[in-house]
Structure formats: C-alpha cells, structure tokens
CSV table of C-alpha atoms and ligand atoms in Angstrom, one decimal:
chain,number,residue,atom,x,y,z
F,5,UNK,CA,13.2,-69.1,-13.1
F,6,UNK,CA,13.3,-67.9,-17.1
F,7,UNK,CA,9.8,-68.4,-16.7
F,8,UNK,CA,8.8,-67.0,-13.7
F,9,UNK,CA,10.8,-63.8,-15.3
F,10,UNK,CA,8.4,-64.3,-18.4
F,11,UNK,CA,5.4,-64.2,-16.4
F,12,UNK,CA,6.2,-61.5,-14.7
F,13,UNK,CA,6.9,-59.1,-17.4
F,14,UNK,CA,3.4,-60.1,-19.0
F,15,UNK,CA,1.8,-59.5,-16.1
F,16,UNK,CA,3.1,-56.2,-16.1
F,17,UNK,CA,2.5,-55.5,-19.6
F,18,UNK,CA,-1.5,-56.7,-19.2
F,19,UNK,CA,-1.9,-54.2,-16.1
F,20,UNK,CA,-0.1,-51.6,-17.8
F,21,UNK,CA,-2.2,-51.8,-20.8
F,22,UNK,CA,-5.4,-51.9,-18.3
F,23,UNK,CA,-4.3,-48.9,-16.8
F,24,UNK,CA,-4.0,-46.8,-20.4
F,25,UNK,CA,-7.6,-48.4,-21.0
F,26,UNK,CA,-8.9,-46.9,-17.6
F,27,UNK,CA,-7.2,-43.2,-18.1
F,28,UNK,CA,-8.6,-43.3,-21.4
F,29,UNK,CA,-11.8,-43.6,-20.8
F,30,UNK,CA,-11.6,-41.3,-17.8
F,31,UNK,CA,-13.2,-38.0,-17.8
F,32,UNK,CA,-10.9,-35.3,-18.4
F,33,UNK,CA,-11.4,-32.4,-15.7
F,34,UNK,CA,-12.3,-29.0,-17.7
F,35,UNK,CA,-10.8,-25.8,-16.2
F,36,UNK,CA,-13.9,-23.6,-15.8
F,37,UNK,CA,-14.3,-21.0,-18.0
F,38,UNK,CA,-14.3,-17.5,-16.7
F,39,UNK,CA,-16.1,-14.7,-18.3
F,40,UNK,CA,-15.0,-11.4,-18.0
F,41,UNK,CA,-18.5,-9.7,-17.8
F,42,UNK,CA,-16.5,-6.3,-16.2
F,43,UNK,CA,-14.8,-4.9,-19.2
F,44,UNK,CA,-13.8,-1.9,-21.0
F,45,UNK,CA,-15.3,-2.5,-24.4
F,46,UNK,CA,-18.9,-3.6,-22.5
F,47,UNK,CA,-18.4,-0.2,-20.1
F,48,UNK,CA,-17.6,2.3,-22.7
F,49,UNK,CA,-19.4,5.1,-24.1
F,50,UNK,CA,-16.9,5.1,-27.2
F,51,UNK,CA,-14.4,2.5,-29.0
F,52,UNK,CA,-11.2,1.6,-26.1
F,53,UNK,CA,-8.7,0.6,-28.2
F,54,UNK,CA,-5.2,-0.6,-27.8
F,55,UNK,CA,-2.4,-0.5,-30.3
F,56,UNK,CA,-0.6,-4.3,-31.1
F,57,UNK,CA,2.2,-6.1,-32.1
F,58,UNK,CA,1.7,-9.2,-34.8
F,59,UNK,CA,4.0,-11.3,-33.2
F,60,UNK,CA,2.7,-10.8,-29.5
F,61,UNK,CA,-0.5,-11.7,-30.8
F,62,UNK,CA,0.9,-14.9,-32.3
F,63,UNK,CA,2.5,-16.2,-29.1
F,64,UNK,CA,1.0,-14.7,-26.1
F,65,UNK,CA,-2.6,-16.1,-25.1
F,66,UNK,CA,-2.6,-13.8,-22.0
F,67,UNK,CA,-2.2,-11.1,-24.1
F,68,UNK,CA,-4.8,-11.8,-27.3
F,69,UNK,CA,-7.3,-13.3,-24.5
F,70,UNK,CA,-7.1,-9.7,-23.2
F,71,UNK,CA,-7.7,-7.8,-26.2
F,72,UNK,CA,-10.6,-9.9,-27.0
F,73,UNK,CA,-12.3,-9.1,-23.6
F,74,UNK,CA,-11.3,-5.5,-23.4
F,75,UNK,CA,-10.6,-3.7,-26.4
F,76,UNK,CA,-13.3,-3.1,-29.3
F,77,UNK,CA,-10.7,-0.9,-31.3
F,78,UNK,CA,-7.4,-2.0,-32.7
F,79,UNK,CA,-4.2,-0.2,-34.0
F,80,UNK,CA,-1.4,-1.3,-36.1
F,81,UNK,CA,1.6,-0.8,-33.4
F,82,UNK,CA,4.4,-1.3,-36.5
F,83,UNK,CA,3.2,-3.3,-38.8
F,84,UNK,CA,2.2,-1.0,-42.3
F,85,UNK,CA,4.7,1.3,-41.0
F,86,UNK,CA,6.9,2.1,-44.3
F,87,UNK,CA,9.7,0.0,-43.3
F,88,UNK,CA,7.5,-2.9,-42.5
F,89,UNK,CA,5.2,-2.8,-45.5
F,90,UNK,CA,7.7,-1.8,-47.9
F,91,UNK,CA,11.3,-2.9,-47.4
F,92,UNK,CA,12.1,-2.3,-51.1
F,93,UNK,CA,11.2,-0.2,-53.5
F,94,UNK,CA,9.1,-2.6,-55.6
F,95,UNK,CA,7.8,-4.9,-52.7
F,96,UNK,CA,5.1,-4.2,-50.7
F,97,UNK,CA,5.0,-7.0,-47.2
F,98,UNK,CA,1.2,-7.1,-45.9
F,99,UNK,CA,1.4,-10.3,-44.2
F,100,UNK,CA,2.2,-8.5,-40.9
F,101,UNK,CA,-0.8,-6.2,-41.3
F,102,UNK,CA,-3.2,-8.7,-42.6
F,103,UNK,CA,-2.8,-11.0,-39.6
F,104,UNK,CA,-4.0,-8.1,-37.4
F,105,UNK,CA,-6.9,-7.1,-39.9
F,106,UNK,CA,-8.1,-10.8,-40.0
F,107,UNK,CA,-7.7,-10.9,-36.3
F,108,UNK,CA,-10.2,-7.8,-36.4
F,109,UNK,CA,-12.4,-8.8,-39.0
F,110,UNK,CA,-12.7,-12.4,-36.8
F,111,UNK,CA,-13.8,-11.0,-33.5
F,112,UNK,CA,-15.2,-7.9,-34.8
F,113,UNK,CA,-12.9,-5.1,-33.5
F,114,UNK,CA,-12.7,-2.0,-35.5
F,115,UNK,CA,-9.8,-1.2,-37.2
F,116,UNK,CA,-7.2,1.9,-37.6
F,117,UNK,CA,-4.6,1.7,-39.6
F,118,UNK,CA,-0.7,3.1,-38.4
F,119,UNK,CA,0.9,5.6,-40.1
F,120,UNK,CA,1.1,6.1,-43.6
F,121,UNK,CA,3.7,9.1,-43.7
F,122,UNK,CA,5.7,9.9,-41.1
F,123,UNK,CA,9.6,10.9,-40.8
F,124,UNK,CA,10.5,7.9,-39.1
F,125,UNK,CA,10.7,4.2,-39.6
F,126,UNK,CA,11.6,4.8,-43.1
F,127,UNK,CA,13.8,2.2,-44.7
F,128,UNK,CA,17.3,2.9,-45.8
F,129,UNK,CA,16.3,2.6,-49.9
F,130,UNK,CA,13.8,4.9,-49.0
F,131,UNK,CA,16.1,7.6,-47.1
F,132,UNK,CA,18.7,7.4,-50.0
F,133,UNK,CA,16.5,7.7,-52.9
F,134,UNK,CA,17.7,9.4,-55.7
F,135,UNK,CA,15.1,10.9,-57.9
F,136,UNK,CA,13.4,14.1,-58.6
F,137,UNK,CA,10.5,15.9,-57.1
F,138,UNK,CA,8.6,13.7,-59.4
F,139,UNK,CA,9.9,11.0,-58.8
F,140,UNK,CA,9.2,11.5,-55.3
F,141,UNK,CA,5.5,12.6,-55.7
F,142,UNK,CA,5.4,9.2,-57.4
F,143,UNK,CA,6.8,7.2,-55.1
F,144,UNK,CA,4.5,9.2,-52.1
F,145,UNK,CA,1.5,8.5,-54.0
F,146,UNK,CA,1.8,4.8,-54.8
F,147,UNK,CA,2.6,3.9,-51.0
F,148,UNK,CA,-0.4,5.7,-49.8
F,149,UNK,CA,-2.7,4.3,-52.2
F,150,UNK,CA,-1.2,1.0,-52.5
F,151,UNK,CA,-1.6,0.8,-48.7
F,152,UNK,CA,-5.1,2.0,-48.4
F,153,UNK,CA,-6.2,0.2,-51.5
F,154,UNK,CA,-5.2,-3.3,-49.8
F,155,UNK,CA,-7.2,-2.5,-46.3
F,156,UNK,CA,-10.1,-0.8,-48.1
F,157,UNK,CA,-13.4,-2.6,-46.4
F,158,UNK,CA,-10.9,-3.6,-43.7
F,159,UNK,CA,-9.4,-0.5,-42.0
F,160,UNK,CA,-12.1,2.0,-40.9
F,161,UNK,CA,-9.5,4.7,-40.6
F,162,UNK,CA,-5.9,5.6,-40.9
F,163,UNK,CA,-3.2,8.1,-39.4
F,164,UNK,CA,-2.3,9.4,-42.8
F,165,UNK,CA,0.3,12.0,-41.5
F,166,UNK,CA,2.3,11.3,-38.1
F,167,UNK,CA,4.3,14.1,-36.3
F,168,UNK,CA,4.9,16.5,-38.9
F,169,UNK,CA,5.6,19.2,-36.6
F,170,UNK,CA,8.4,20.8,-34.2
F,171,UNK,CA,7.4,20.9,-30.3
F,172,UNK,CA,9.4,23.8,-29.7
F,173,UNK,CA,7.6,26.7,-32.2
F,174,UNK,CA,5.2,24.9,-34.4
F,175,UNK,CA,6.8,25.1,-37.4
F,176,UNK,CA,7.0,22.3,-39.8
F,177,UNK,CA,10.0,19.3,-39.6
F,178,UNK,CA,11.9,19.6,-42.7
F,179,UNK,CA,15.4,20.1,-42.3
F,180,UNK,CA,17.6,17.4,-39.6
F,181,UNK,CA,18.0,20.5,-36.5
F,182,UNK,CA,21.6,18.2,-35.3
F,183,UNK,CA,23.5,16.5,-38.1
F,184,UNK,CA,25.4,14.3,-35.9
F,185,UNK,CA,23.6,12.6,-33.5
F,186,UNK,CA,22.6,9.9,-35.9
F,187,UNK,CA,19.0,10.9,-35.8
F,188,UNK,CA,16.8,12.9,-38.5
F,189,UNK,CA,14.3,14.8,-36.5
F,190,UNK,CA,13.8,16.3,-40.0
F,191,UNK,CA,11.1,14.9,-42.5
F,192,UNK,CA,12.3,13.1,-46.1
F,193,UNK,CA,8.9,14.1,-47.1
F,194,UNK,CA,8.9,18.0,-46.1
F,195,UNK,CA,12.5,18.1,-48.2
F,196,UNK,CA,11.5,16.7,-51.5
F,197,UNK,CA,8.0,17.5,-52.2
F,198,UNK,CA,7.4,20.8,-50.0
F,199,UNK,CA,5.2,22.0,-47.2
F,200,UNK,CA,1.9,21.1,-48.9
F,201,UNK,CA,2.7,17.5,-48.6
F,202,UNK,CA,0.2,16.9,-45.7
F,203,UNK,CA,-2.6,18.4,-47.8
F,204,UNK,CA,-1.6,15.9,-50.4
F,205,UNK,CA,-1.3,13.0,-49.1
F,206,UNK,CA,-5.1,13.1,-47.6
F,207,UNK,CA,-6.4,13.7,-50.5
F,208,UNK,CA,-4.1,10.7,-52.0
F,209,UNK,CA,-5.6,8.3,-49.1
F,210,UNK,CA,-9.1,9.4,-50.0
F,211,UNK,CA,-9.1,8.6,-53.6
F,212,UNK,CA,-7.9,5.2,-52.5
F,213,UNK,CA,-10.7,4.7,-50.0
F,214,UNK,CA,-13.3,7.4,-49.6
F,215,UNK,CA,-15.0,5.9,-47.1
F,216,UNK,CA,-11.6,5.8,-44.6
F,217,UNK,CA,-12.0,8.2,-41.7
F,218,UNK,CA,-8.3,10.2,-42.2
F,219,UNK,CA,-6.4,11.8,-39.4
F,220,UNK,CA,-3.6,13.5,-38.6
F,221,UNK,CA,-1.7,12.3,-35.2
F,222,UNK,CA,0.7,14.2,-33.0
F,223,UNK,CA,2.3,14.1,-29.7
F,224,UNK,CA,2.6,17.0,-27.0
F,225,UNK,CA,-0.1,18.7,-27.8
F,226,UNK,CA,-1.0,19.0,-23.6
F,227,UNK,CA,2.2,20.7,-23.3
F,228,UNK,CA,3.2,22.5,-26.7
F,229,UNK,CA,0.7,25.5,-27.0
F,230,UNK,CA,3.1,26.1,-30.3
F,231,UNK,CA,2.2,22.4,-32.0
F,232,UNK,CA,-1.4,22.4,-31.2
F,233,UNK,CA,-1.8,26.1,-32.8
F,234,UNK,CA,0.1,24.9,-35.8
F,235,UNK,CA,-2.6,21.9,-35.7
F,236,UNK,CA,-5.2,24.0,-35.5
F,237,UNK,CA,-4.3,26.5,-38.5
F,238,UNK,CA,-3.4,23.2,-40.5
F,239,UNK,CA,-7.4,22.1,-40.2
F,240,UNK,CA,-8.3,25.8,-41.0
F,241,UNK,CA,-6.6,25.8,-43.9
F,242,UNK,CA,-7.7,22.5,-45.3
F,243,UNK,CA,-11.6,22.9,-44.4
F,244,UNK,CA,-11.2,26.3,-46.6
F,245,UNK,CA,-9.5,23.9,-49.5
F,246,UNK,CA,-11.9,21.1,-49.1
F,247,UNK,CA,-8.8,18.8,-47.7
F,248,UNK,CA,-10.6,15.6,-46.3
F,249,UNK,CA,-9.1,15.6,-43.5
F,250,UNK,CA,-11.8,13.8,-40.3
F,251,UNK,CA,-9.9,13.8,-37.7
F,252,UNK,CA,-7.1,14.8,-35.0
F,253,UNK,CA,-5.0,12.2,-32.9
F,254,UNK,CA,-4.3,13.3,-29.4
F,255,UNK,CA,-1.3,10.9,-28.7
F,256,UNK,CA,-1.1,11.4,-25.0
F,257,UNK,CA,1.9,10.0,-23.9
F,258,UNK,CA,2.0,11.5,-20.7
F,259,UNK,CA,3.1,11.3,-16.9
F,260,UNK,CA,1.9,11.4,-13.9
F,261,UNK,CA,2.9,15.2,-13.5
F,262,UNK,CA,1.7,16.2,-17.2
F,263,UNK,CA,-0.2,19.4,-16.1
F,264,UNK,CA,-4.0,18.6,-16.1
F,265,UNK,CA,-4.7,22.4,-17.2
F,266,UNK,CA,-2.8,21.8,-20.3
F,267,UNK,CA,-4.6,18.3,-21.0
F,268,UNK,CA,-7.7,19.7,-20.9
F,269,UNK,CA,-6.8,23.1,-23.1
F,270,UNK,CA,-5.6,20.3,-25.7
F,271,UNK,CA,-8.8,18.7,-26.0
F,272,UNK,CA,-11.0,21.9,-25.8
F,273,UNK,CA,-9.3,23.2,-28.8
F,274,UNK,CA,-9.3,20.0,-31.1
F,275,UNK,CA,-12.4,19.6,-29.9
F,276,UNK,CA,-13.8,22.9,-31.6
F,277,UNK,CA,-12.9,21.9,-34.8
F,278,UNK,CA,-15.8,19.8,-34.8
F,279,UNK,CA,-13.5,17.4,-36.2
F,280,UNK,CA,-13.7,13.5,-34.5
F,281,UNK,CA,-11.1,13.4,-31.8
F,282,UNK,CA,-9.3,10.4,-31.0
F,283,UNK,CA,-6.7,9.9,-27.6
F,284,UNK,CA,-4.7,7.7,-29.5
F,285,UNK,CA,-1.6,6.8,-28.0
F,286,UNK,CA,-2.7,7.1,-24.5
F,287,UNK,CA,0.1,5.8,-21.9
F,288,UNK,CA,1.1,7.6,-18.4
F,289,UNK,CA,4.3,6.8,-17.5
F,290,UNK,CA,4.9,6.8,-13.3
F,291,UNK,CA,9.0,7.0,-13.8
F,292,UNK,CA,9.8,9.5,-16.4
F,293,UNK,CA,13.2,10.1,-15.6
F,294,UNK,CA,13.9,6.5,-15.5
F,295,UNK,CA,15.5,6.3,-11.9
F,296,UNK,CA,16.5,2.9,-11.3
F,297,UNK,CA,15.4,3.1,-7.8
F,298,UNK,CA,11.9,3.6,-8.4
F,299,UNK,CA,9.5,1.3,-7.4
F,300,UNK,CA,5.4,1.1,-8.3
F,301,UNK,CA,4.4,1.9,-5.1
F,302,UNK,CA,0.8,3.0,-3.7
F,303,UNK,CA,1.4,6.4,-4.1
F,304,UNK,CA,2.5,5.9,-7.4
F,305,UNK,CA,-0.3,4.0,-8.3
F,306,UNK,CA,-3.0,5.9,-7.2
F,307,UNK,CA,-1.6,9.0,-8.8
F,308,UNK,CA,-1.3,7.2,-12.1
F,309,UNK,CA,-4.7,6.0,-11.6
F,310,UNK,CA,-6.2,9.2,-10.7
F,311,UNK,CA,-4.8,10.4,-14.1
F,312,UNK,CA,-6.4,8.2,-15.9
F,313,UNK,CA,-9.7,9.1,-14.3
F,314,UNK,CA,-9.0,12.7,-15.2
F,315,UNK,CA,-8.4,11.6,-18.9
F,316,UNK,CA,-11.6,10.0,-19.5
F,317,UNK,CA,-13.6,12.5,-17.6
F,318,UNK,CA,-12.1,15.4,-19.4
F,319,UNK,CA,-12.8,13.7,-22.7
F,320,UNK,CA,-16.4,12.8,-22.3
F,321,UNK,CA,-17.0,16.3,-20.7
F,322,UNK,CA,-15.3,18.5,-23.4
F,323,UNK,CA,-15.8,16.4,-26.7
F,324,UNK,CA,-19.3,16.0,-28.2
F,325,UNK,CA,-20.2,12.7,-28.1
F,326,UNK,CA,-20.7,12.4,-32.3
F,327,UNK,CA,-16.5,13.6,-32.4
F,328,UNK,CA,-15.5,11.0,-29.9
F,329,UNK,CA,-13.5,8.6,-31.8
F,330,UNK,CA,-12.2,7.0,-28.6
F,331,UNK,CA,-9.3,5.9,-26.2
F,332,UNK,CA,-6.8,3.8,-27.6
F,333,UNK,CA,-3.6,3.0,-25.3
F,334,UNK,CA,-0.3,2.3,-26.8
F,335,UNK,CA,0.5,-1.5,-26.3
F,336,UNK,CA,-1.8,-3.3,-23.4
F,337,UNK,CA,-0.1,-4.2,-20.2
F,338,UNK,CA,3.2,-2.7,-18.7
F,339,UNK,CA,4.9,-5.7,-20.2
F,340,UNK,CA,4.9,-4.8,-23.9
F,341,UNK,CA,4.8,-1.3,-23.6
F,342,UNK,CA,7.0,0.6,-25.8
F,343,UNK,CA,8.8,2.4,-23.0
F,344,UNK,CA,10.0,-0.9,-21.8
F,345,UNK,CA,10.6,-2.6,-25.0
F,346,UNK,CA,11.9,0.9,-27.2
F,347,UNK,CA,13.0,3.1,-24.6
F,348,UNK,CA,13.8,0.4,-22.1
F,349,UNK,CA,12.6,2.1,-19.0
F,350,UNK,CA,11.8,1.1,-15.8
F,351,UNK,CA,8.3,1.9,-15.9
F,352,UNK,CA,4.6,0.7,-15.6
F,353,UNK,CA,2.6,3.0,-17.7
F,354,UNK,CA,-0.2,0.8,-19.0
F,355,UNK,CA,-3.7,-0.6,-17.3
F,356,UNK,CA,-2.3,-4.0,-16.9
F,357,UNK,CA,0.3,-5.2,-15.3
F,358,UNK,CA,3.2,-8.1,-16.4
F,359,UNK,CA,0.4,-11.0,-15.9
F,360,UNK,CA,-2.2,-9.1,-17.8
F,361,UNK,CA,-3.9,-8.6,-14.5
F,362,UNK,CA,-6.0,-5.5,-14.2
F,363,UNK,CA,-4.1,-2.6,-12.4
F,364,UNK,CA,-5.4,0.1,-9.8
F,365,UNK,CA,-5.7,2.1,-13.0
F,366,UNK,CA,-7.4,-0.1,-15.0
F,367,UNK,CA,-10.1,0.3,-12.5
F,368,UNK,CA,-10.5,3.9,-12.1
F,369,UNK,CA,-10.7,3.8,-15.8
F,370,UNK,CA,-13.5,2.0,-16.3
F,371,UNK,CA,-14.9,3.5,-13.5
F,372,UNK,CA,-14.5,7.2,-15.3
F,373,UNK,CA,-16.1,5.4,-18.7
F,374,UNK,CA,-19.1,4.1,-16.4
F,375,UNK,CA,-19.8,7.4,-14.5
O,412,9MR,O1,5.7,1.5,-30.1
O,412,9MR,C1,6.5,1.8,-31.6
O,412,9MR,C2,8.0,1.0,-31.4
O,412,9MR,O2,7.6,-0.4,-31.4
O,412,9MR,C3,8.6,1.5,-32.7
O,412,9MR,O3,9.9,0.6,-32.8
O,412,9MR,C4,8.7,3.0,-33.0
O,412,9MR,C5,9.3,3.1,-34.4
O,412,9MR,O4,8.5,2.8,-35.2
O,412,9MR,O5,7.4,3.7,-33.2
O,412,9MR,C6,6.7,3.3,-31.9
O,412,9MR,O6,5.4,4.0,-32.1
O,412,9MR,C7,5.5,5.4,-32.1
O,412,9MR,C8,4.3,5.8,-33.0
O,412,9MR,O7,4.5,4.9,-34.0
O,412,9MR,C9,4.2,7.0,-33.1
O,412,9MR,N1,3.7,7.8,-32.1
O,412,9MR,C10,4.9,7.5,-30.6
O,412,9MR,C11,5.2,6.0,-30.6
O,412,9MR,C12,5.9,5.4,-29.2
O,412,9MR,O8,7.4,6.2,-29.5
C-alpha cells in the first residue's frame, strides 16, 4: 500500500514537471500593439498640451499612454509651485518637477513651467515670513532665479506671474478683501514689494534663463473686460520699459454657457499685443452649478463638443500663426480634472473620459485642429 502511494506521488511529480516544461517553452501570446495614428499632436498646426500631475504619471499607465500619444507639450500642474518646490526657507525640492522634465526630454515634449509667482499655493513659512522689504525682495529673486536656473535648457517657457489682477475692476490684488473667510485673495507680493513686482519677476526670470519664453497667465479674460484691459495696459507699459515679456496665457476655465462673443473679444484683444498667445488651462464644464442630478447627456456632450471646436476655430482665425503658442487642457481626462479632484464637482470637462477613451468633444476638437 505504502509502495503504491509512493509510486503515485512520483508519477504526479514527474507529470507536473513535464507540464511545467511544456508551458515554459510554449510561445507566450503577445497582445497586438495598437498604434493610434489619429492624434491631437499629429493633427495640430501648433502645440497641444496638458497640465500633469507627477503621481498620476508614475502610477497610471492609461494616463501616461494618453499623454505619450496625444500631446506634445506638458505643463507642470503643481510640482514647481512655491509650496512644492520651496517647502522651507533653505530647501528646494525639485524631485517632482525633475520627474516631469525627464519625461518630456525622453519623449520629446515641450515643457512649460507653472508658476513662479502666485498669490496662492505659498507655504506657511513664506506667508508668515518676517522681514523688511529688502529681505522679501531677496526671497522673491532667489526663488525665481533658483527655479528658472534649475530648469534652464529643459523648460521652454514659464508662467512667471499668475493671476495678479482682480476680476471685478482689474485692479491689482493687494489686500485680502474678505478677512476672516480663511482665504487670502490679496497678494503677499504686492503687499511686501509694491505694485511693480510683476515687472521685476520678469526681469529676474530673464536673467536666469535668457532663452526662456516668459508668460503672464490669467483666468476670466473672456468675461472680465476690466481684467483683460488691465493686462493689455501692463503689456503696453512693459514694452515701453523693455520688460522681457514674451506671451500671455488665456487660461479659459469656461463652461458650455460662456459667451462666444466674450471668448472672441478676449482672443482678439490679446492677439493685438503681438505677443505669443497661449490658451493655457482649457477645460469646459458642463455642470458649473454642481447640480448632483445632472448626468452627461448627449445634449451636454454636443454643447461641449461645439464649444471646444469653436475655441480652436477662433484661435486659428484670430491669432496669427507666428503667435500661436498652442492650446493646453488643464489635466488629461475627466477623472483627473481639478474640477473633480480639487473643487469636487460632478462634471465631465475634458477630452477623455474616466477610462481615457476619446469623448465626443475630442473628435470635434481634433477636427477643428485639422480643418
Ligand atoms: O489644478 C491645480 C490643483 O491641483 C491645485 O490644488 C490648485 C492649487 O494649487 O491649483 C490648481 O491649478 C490652478 C492653476 O495653478 C492656476 N489656474 C487655476 C488652476 C485651477 O484651479
């Protein structure tokens, strides 16, 4: 009995081993590689970009593959904002920005740095910094020049100053308008350095990398004439004084109801400066009121697709080709949009869905790029 059991075990072992050998030599089926021959970057007469997050790039293959195929310009969404890149007075942390810069270099994508000076995303140590105006100027200059110099030869362009003007009257953000609401909508830079800080930011950035293209970036120009006019006045003044500004970023966080007339007017006015014009943070919300009962109906899909196409057509028609710096969406797909992840709205604002499949607006956007 014992002997029979032993023979049985041996037979099983030999069979299992034979099986293993057969399996290991059997050809492993290779999934077919699908090459996307119809892409945004392939069809655009200018650069097409997305603002991206380091962590997602590291962990989400669909996200990464979409970028690899579709876009040829990358904006660093958060990794080089002051609070990420300069977390304490004597520490710079370039790890996130470097990861994205390497991705761009290895995959031949243009890199746009965002943003050197902003009233938001500043670390507490900076907001609470105690120093006279000379000490503040030193911090300001050191930060700008350290970051720009670090990415010299890697970043083609920078948002030097972001969102310095108010929506209602186009005045400079200085004091916090609503103290007590836990959000400072004024600007530490204007408070400590005076109103000419914007010009000095451009000069410092230019010294650190004379080849970088330097942008002023702003939202709301399609609905706030006051803001657009303030920007145009700033450009006129900068030109008269020889301040090195290369371009204007028209963010365009809009929705399906944003007036077409407002969009046209903003593009026209900015283009008339002769500077590079960059649609820098495009997304089109379909549910701006964050109504929880809304679903992404075919009607909303169509309205969104029409709006995306309208913007591309206007950009191509109104911005001379030598001034077309490109169009960048703020994030890649609906799933990773700041509208979902940051303000937590129920929305579908981008060109790719939750599985990075192409949406109706992707096709209208791409057709508009082509035709
Ligand atoms: O998308 C960004 C979000 O992840 C950040 O938490 C937030 C604050 O730093 O900034 C968001 O990006 C903003 C950009 O830097 C400037 N224009 C408006 C963008 C959306 O809020």
